[in-house]
mmCIF file of C-alpha atoms in Angstrom:
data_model
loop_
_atom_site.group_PDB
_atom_site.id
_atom_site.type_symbol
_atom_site.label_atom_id
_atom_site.label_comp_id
_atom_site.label_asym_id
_atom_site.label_seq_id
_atom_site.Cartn_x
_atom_site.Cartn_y
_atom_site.Cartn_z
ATOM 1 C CA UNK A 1 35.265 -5.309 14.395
ATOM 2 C CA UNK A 2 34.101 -2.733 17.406
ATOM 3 C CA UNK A 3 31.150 -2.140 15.554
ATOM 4 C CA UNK A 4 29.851 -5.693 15.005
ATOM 5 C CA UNK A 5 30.907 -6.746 18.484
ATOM 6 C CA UNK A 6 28.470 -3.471 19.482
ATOM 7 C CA UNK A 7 25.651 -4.756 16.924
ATOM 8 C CA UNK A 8 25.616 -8.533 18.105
ATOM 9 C CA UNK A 9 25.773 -7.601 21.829
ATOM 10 C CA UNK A 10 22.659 -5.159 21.319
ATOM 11 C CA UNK A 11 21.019 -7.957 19.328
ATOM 12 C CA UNK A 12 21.811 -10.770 22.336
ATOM 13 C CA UNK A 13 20.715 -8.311 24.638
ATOM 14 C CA UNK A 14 17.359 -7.732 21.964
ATOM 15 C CA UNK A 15 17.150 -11.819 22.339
ATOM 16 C CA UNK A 16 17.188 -11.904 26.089
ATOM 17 C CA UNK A 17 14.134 -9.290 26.636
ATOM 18 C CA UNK A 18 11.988 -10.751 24.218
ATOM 19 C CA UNK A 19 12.664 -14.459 25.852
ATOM 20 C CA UNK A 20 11.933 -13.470 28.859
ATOM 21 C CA UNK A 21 8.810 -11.666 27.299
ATOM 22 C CA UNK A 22 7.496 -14.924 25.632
ATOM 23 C CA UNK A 23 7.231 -16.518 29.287
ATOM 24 C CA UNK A 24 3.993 -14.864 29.391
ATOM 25 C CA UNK A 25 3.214 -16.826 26.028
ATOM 26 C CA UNK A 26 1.929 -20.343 26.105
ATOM 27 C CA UNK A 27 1.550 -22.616 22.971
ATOM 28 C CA UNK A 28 -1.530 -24.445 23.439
ATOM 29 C CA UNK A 29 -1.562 -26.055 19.846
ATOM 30 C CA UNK A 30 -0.532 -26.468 16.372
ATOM 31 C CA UNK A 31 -2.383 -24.011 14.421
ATOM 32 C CA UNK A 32 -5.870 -25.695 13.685
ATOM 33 C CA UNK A 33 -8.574 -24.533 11.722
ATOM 34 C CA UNK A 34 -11.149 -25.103 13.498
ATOM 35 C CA UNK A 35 -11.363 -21.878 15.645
ATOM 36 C CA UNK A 36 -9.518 -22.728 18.772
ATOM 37 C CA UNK A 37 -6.801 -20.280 19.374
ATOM 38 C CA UNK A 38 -3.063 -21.715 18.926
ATOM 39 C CA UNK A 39 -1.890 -19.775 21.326
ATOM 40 C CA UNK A 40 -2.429 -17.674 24.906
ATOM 41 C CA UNK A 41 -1.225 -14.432 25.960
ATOM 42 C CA UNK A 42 -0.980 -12.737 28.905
ATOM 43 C CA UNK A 43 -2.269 -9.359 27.428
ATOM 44 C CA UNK A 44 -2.257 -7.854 31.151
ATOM 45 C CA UNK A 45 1.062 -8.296 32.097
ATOM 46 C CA UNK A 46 2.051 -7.203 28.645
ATOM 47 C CA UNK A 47 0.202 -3.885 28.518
ATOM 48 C CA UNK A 48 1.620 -2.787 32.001
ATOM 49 C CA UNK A 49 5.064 -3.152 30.630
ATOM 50 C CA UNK A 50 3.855 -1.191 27.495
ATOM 51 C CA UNK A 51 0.379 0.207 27.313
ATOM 52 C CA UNK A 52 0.992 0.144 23.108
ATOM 53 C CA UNK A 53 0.565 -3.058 23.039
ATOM 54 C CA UNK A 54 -1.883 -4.644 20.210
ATOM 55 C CA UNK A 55 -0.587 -8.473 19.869
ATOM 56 C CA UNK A 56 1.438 -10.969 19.578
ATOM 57 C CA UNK A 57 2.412 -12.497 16.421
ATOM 58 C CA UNK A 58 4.107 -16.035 16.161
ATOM 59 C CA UNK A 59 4.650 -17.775 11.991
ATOM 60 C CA UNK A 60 4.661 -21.934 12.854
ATOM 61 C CA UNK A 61 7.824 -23.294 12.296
ATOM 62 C CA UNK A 62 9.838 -20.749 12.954
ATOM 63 C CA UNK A 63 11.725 -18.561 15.875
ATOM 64 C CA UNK A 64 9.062 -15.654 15.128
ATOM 65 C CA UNK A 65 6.927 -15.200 18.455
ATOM 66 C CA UNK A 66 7.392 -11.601 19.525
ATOM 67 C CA UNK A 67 5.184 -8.671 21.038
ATOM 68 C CA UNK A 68 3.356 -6.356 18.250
ATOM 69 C CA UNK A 69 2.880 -2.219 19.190
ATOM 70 C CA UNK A 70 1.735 0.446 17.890
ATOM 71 C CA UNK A 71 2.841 4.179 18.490
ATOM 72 C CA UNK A 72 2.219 7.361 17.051
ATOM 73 C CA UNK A 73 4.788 7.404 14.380
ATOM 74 C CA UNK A 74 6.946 4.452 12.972
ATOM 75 C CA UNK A 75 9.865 5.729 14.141
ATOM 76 C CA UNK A 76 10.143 5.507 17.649
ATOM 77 C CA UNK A 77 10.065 1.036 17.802
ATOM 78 C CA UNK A 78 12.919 1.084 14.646
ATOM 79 C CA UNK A 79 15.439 1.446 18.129
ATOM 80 C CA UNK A 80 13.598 0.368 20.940
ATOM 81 C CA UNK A 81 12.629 -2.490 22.180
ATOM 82 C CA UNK A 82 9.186 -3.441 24.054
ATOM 83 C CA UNK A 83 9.774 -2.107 26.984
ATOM 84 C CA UNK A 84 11.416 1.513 25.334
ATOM 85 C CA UNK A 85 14.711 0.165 25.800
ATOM 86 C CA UNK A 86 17.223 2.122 23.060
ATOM 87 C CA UNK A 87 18.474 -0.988 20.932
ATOM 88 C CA UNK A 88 18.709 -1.012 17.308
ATOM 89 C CA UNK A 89 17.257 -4.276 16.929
ATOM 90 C CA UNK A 90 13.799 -2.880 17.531
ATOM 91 C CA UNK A 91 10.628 -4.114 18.254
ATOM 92 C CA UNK A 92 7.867 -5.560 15.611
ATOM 93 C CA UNK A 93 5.032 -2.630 15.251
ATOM 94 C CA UNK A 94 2.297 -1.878 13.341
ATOM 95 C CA UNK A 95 2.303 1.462 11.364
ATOM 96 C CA UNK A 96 0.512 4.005 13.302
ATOM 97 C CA UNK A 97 -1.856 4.540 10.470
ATOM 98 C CA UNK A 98 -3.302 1.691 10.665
ATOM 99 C CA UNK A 99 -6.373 0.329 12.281
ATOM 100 C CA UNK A 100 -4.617 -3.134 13.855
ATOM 101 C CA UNK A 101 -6.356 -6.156 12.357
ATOM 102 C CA UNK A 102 -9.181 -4.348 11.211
ATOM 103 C CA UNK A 103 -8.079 -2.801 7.945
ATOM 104 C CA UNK A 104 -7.801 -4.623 4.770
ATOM 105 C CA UNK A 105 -3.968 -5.035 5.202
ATOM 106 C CA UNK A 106 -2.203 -4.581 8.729
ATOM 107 C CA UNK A 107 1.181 -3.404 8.197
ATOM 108 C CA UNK A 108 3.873 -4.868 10.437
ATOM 109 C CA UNK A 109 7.251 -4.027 10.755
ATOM 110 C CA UNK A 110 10.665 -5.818 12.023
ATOM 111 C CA UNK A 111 14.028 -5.728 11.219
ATOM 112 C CA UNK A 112 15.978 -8.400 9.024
ATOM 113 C CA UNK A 113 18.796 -8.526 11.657
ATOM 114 C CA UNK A 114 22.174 -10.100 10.856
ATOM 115 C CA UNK A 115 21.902 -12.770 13.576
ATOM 116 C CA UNK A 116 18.869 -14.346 12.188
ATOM 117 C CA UNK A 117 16.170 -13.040 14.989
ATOM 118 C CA UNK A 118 12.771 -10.678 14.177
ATOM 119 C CA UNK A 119 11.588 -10.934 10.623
ATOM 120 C CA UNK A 120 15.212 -12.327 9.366
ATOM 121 C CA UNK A 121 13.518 -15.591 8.618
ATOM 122 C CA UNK A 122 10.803 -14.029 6.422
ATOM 123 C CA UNK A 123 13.372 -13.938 3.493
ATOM 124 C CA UNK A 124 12.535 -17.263 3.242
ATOM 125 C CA UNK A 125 9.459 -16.670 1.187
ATOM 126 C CA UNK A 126 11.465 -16.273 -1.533
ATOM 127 C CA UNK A 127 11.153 -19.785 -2.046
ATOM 128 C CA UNK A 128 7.993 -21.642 -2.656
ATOM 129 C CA UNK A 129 9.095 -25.098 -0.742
ATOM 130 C CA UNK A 130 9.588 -22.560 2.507
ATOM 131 C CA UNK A 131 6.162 -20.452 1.718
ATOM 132 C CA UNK A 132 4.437 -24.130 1.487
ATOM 133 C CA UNK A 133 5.848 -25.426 5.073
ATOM 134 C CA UNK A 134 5.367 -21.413 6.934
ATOM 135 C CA UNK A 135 2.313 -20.270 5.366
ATOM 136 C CA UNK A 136 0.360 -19.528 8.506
ATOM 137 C CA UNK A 137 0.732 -16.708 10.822
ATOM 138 C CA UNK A 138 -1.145 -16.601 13.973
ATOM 139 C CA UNK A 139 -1.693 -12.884 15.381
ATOM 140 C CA UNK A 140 -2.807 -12.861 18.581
ATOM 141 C CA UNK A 141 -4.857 -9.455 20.297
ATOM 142 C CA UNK A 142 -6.646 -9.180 24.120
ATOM 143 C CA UNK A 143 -9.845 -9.703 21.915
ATOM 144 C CA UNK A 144 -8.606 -13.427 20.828
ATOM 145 C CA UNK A 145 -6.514 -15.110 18.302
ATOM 146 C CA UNK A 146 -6.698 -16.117 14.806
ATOM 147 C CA UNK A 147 -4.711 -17.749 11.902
ATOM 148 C CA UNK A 148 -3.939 -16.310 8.651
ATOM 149 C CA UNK A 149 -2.927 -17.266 5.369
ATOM 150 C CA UNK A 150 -0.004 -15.170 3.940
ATOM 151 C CA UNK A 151 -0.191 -13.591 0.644
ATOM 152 C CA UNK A 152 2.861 -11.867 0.631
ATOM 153 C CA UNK A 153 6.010 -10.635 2.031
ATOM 154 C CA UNK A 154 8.659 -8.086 0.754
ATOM 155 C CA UNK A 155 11.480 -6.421 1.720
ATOM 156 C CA UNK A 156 11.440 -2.341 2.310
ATOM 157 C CA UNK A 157 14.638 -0.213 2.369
ATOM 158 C CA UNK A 158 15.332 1.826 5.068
ATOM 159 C CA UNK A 159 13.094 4.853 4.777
ATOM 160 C CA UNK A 160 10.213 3.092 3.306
ATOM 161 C CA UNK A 161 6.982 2.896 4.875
ATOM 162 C CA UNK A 162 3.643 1.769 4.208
ATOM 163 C CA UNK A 163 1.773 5.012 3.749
ATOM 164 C CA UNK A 164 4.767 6.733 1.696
ATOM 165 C CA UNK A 165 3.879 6.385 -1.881
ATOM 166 C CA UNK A 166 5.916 3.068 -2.680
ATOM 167 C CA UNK A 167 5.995 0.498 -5.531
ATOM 168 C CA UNK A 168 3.688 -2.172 -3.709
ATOM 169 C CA UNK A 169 -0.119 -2.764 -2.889
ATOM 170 C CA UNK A 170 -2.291 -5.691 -2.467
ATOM 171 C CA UNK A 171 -5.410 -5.047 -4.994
ATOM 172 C CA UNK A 172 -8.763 -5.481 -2.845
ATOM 173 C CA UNK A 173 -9.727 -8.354 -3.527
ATOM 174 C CA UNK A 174 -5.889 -9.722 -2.228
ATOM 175 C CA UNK A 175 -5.624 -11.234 -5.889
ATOM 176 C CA UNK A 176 -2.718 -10.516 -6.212
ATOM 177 C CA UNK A 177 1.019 -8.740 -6.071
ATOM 178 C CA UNK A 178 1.790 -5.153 -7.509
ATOM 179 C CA UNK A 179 5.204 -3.793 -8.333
#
């Protein structure tokens, strides 16, 4: 019992930093494809909280709209929050060996936390009706906005990361799903 009242008091306190972070986010729109960005961020005010900041990254329809780093290792954000904070609800970051947005496949990572917040909602995909009504993410960067299509989402265990050898890859033509 002490150690889920511990676990859901770091995750409120997770909640409350990363609403007060979204005040610097502004929806302008639903996602449209016609180039206008969905949404604005105040990259400035984010980066002197955190200079590793690369985005933001909100999925329509959901609670998802939280900051995106990157540091030098993907261990460091697994247990801190934006601002360095030691909580184990994390932050969403991109794995260091990427090149953010740029590569083929940008790697994010966030937690599946017990009280539904982060990437908790991405278990969803499982089903086609939710895939259908969430299929658009909308990653934001200081050099503008865009929306994407997803092609997939999975689960990793604890210990897993992109660049260790694991069971999944997008071929590259983003045909389709390996396992």
């Amino acid at each position: 019992t002490v150690l889920l009242i511990s676990e859901l008091q770091a995750y409120q306190t997770a909640n409350n930093a990363f609403a007060e972070l979204r005040s610097h986010v502004v929806t302008v729109k639903p996602a449209a494809r016609d180039g206008e960005e969905a949404i604005a961020v105040d990259f400035a005010a984010l980066k002197e909280i955190n200079p590793e900041t690369i985005g933001w990254l909100v999925c329509e329809g959901t609670s998802i709209s939280y900051p995106v780093v990157q540091g030098t290792n993907n261990e460091f954000y697994l247990d801190h929050l934006f601002d360095g904070t030691l909580n184990k609800a994390g932050c969403l970051f991109i794995d260091y060996e990427n090149a953010p947005f740029t590569d083929r496949n940008t790697i994010i990572y966030g937690h599946n936390l017990l009280d539904g917040s982060m990437f908790s909602e991405l278990t969803g995909y499982w089903e086609q009706d939710y895939y259908e009504a969430h299929s658009l993410m909308l990653p934001a960067t200081p050099d503008g906005g865009s929306i994407v299509d997803v092609l997939a989402a999975f689960v990793l265990c604890p210990g897993e990361a992109g660049h260790a050898p694991t069971a999944w890859f997008i071929c590259p033509d983003g045909c389709r799903l390996f396992a």
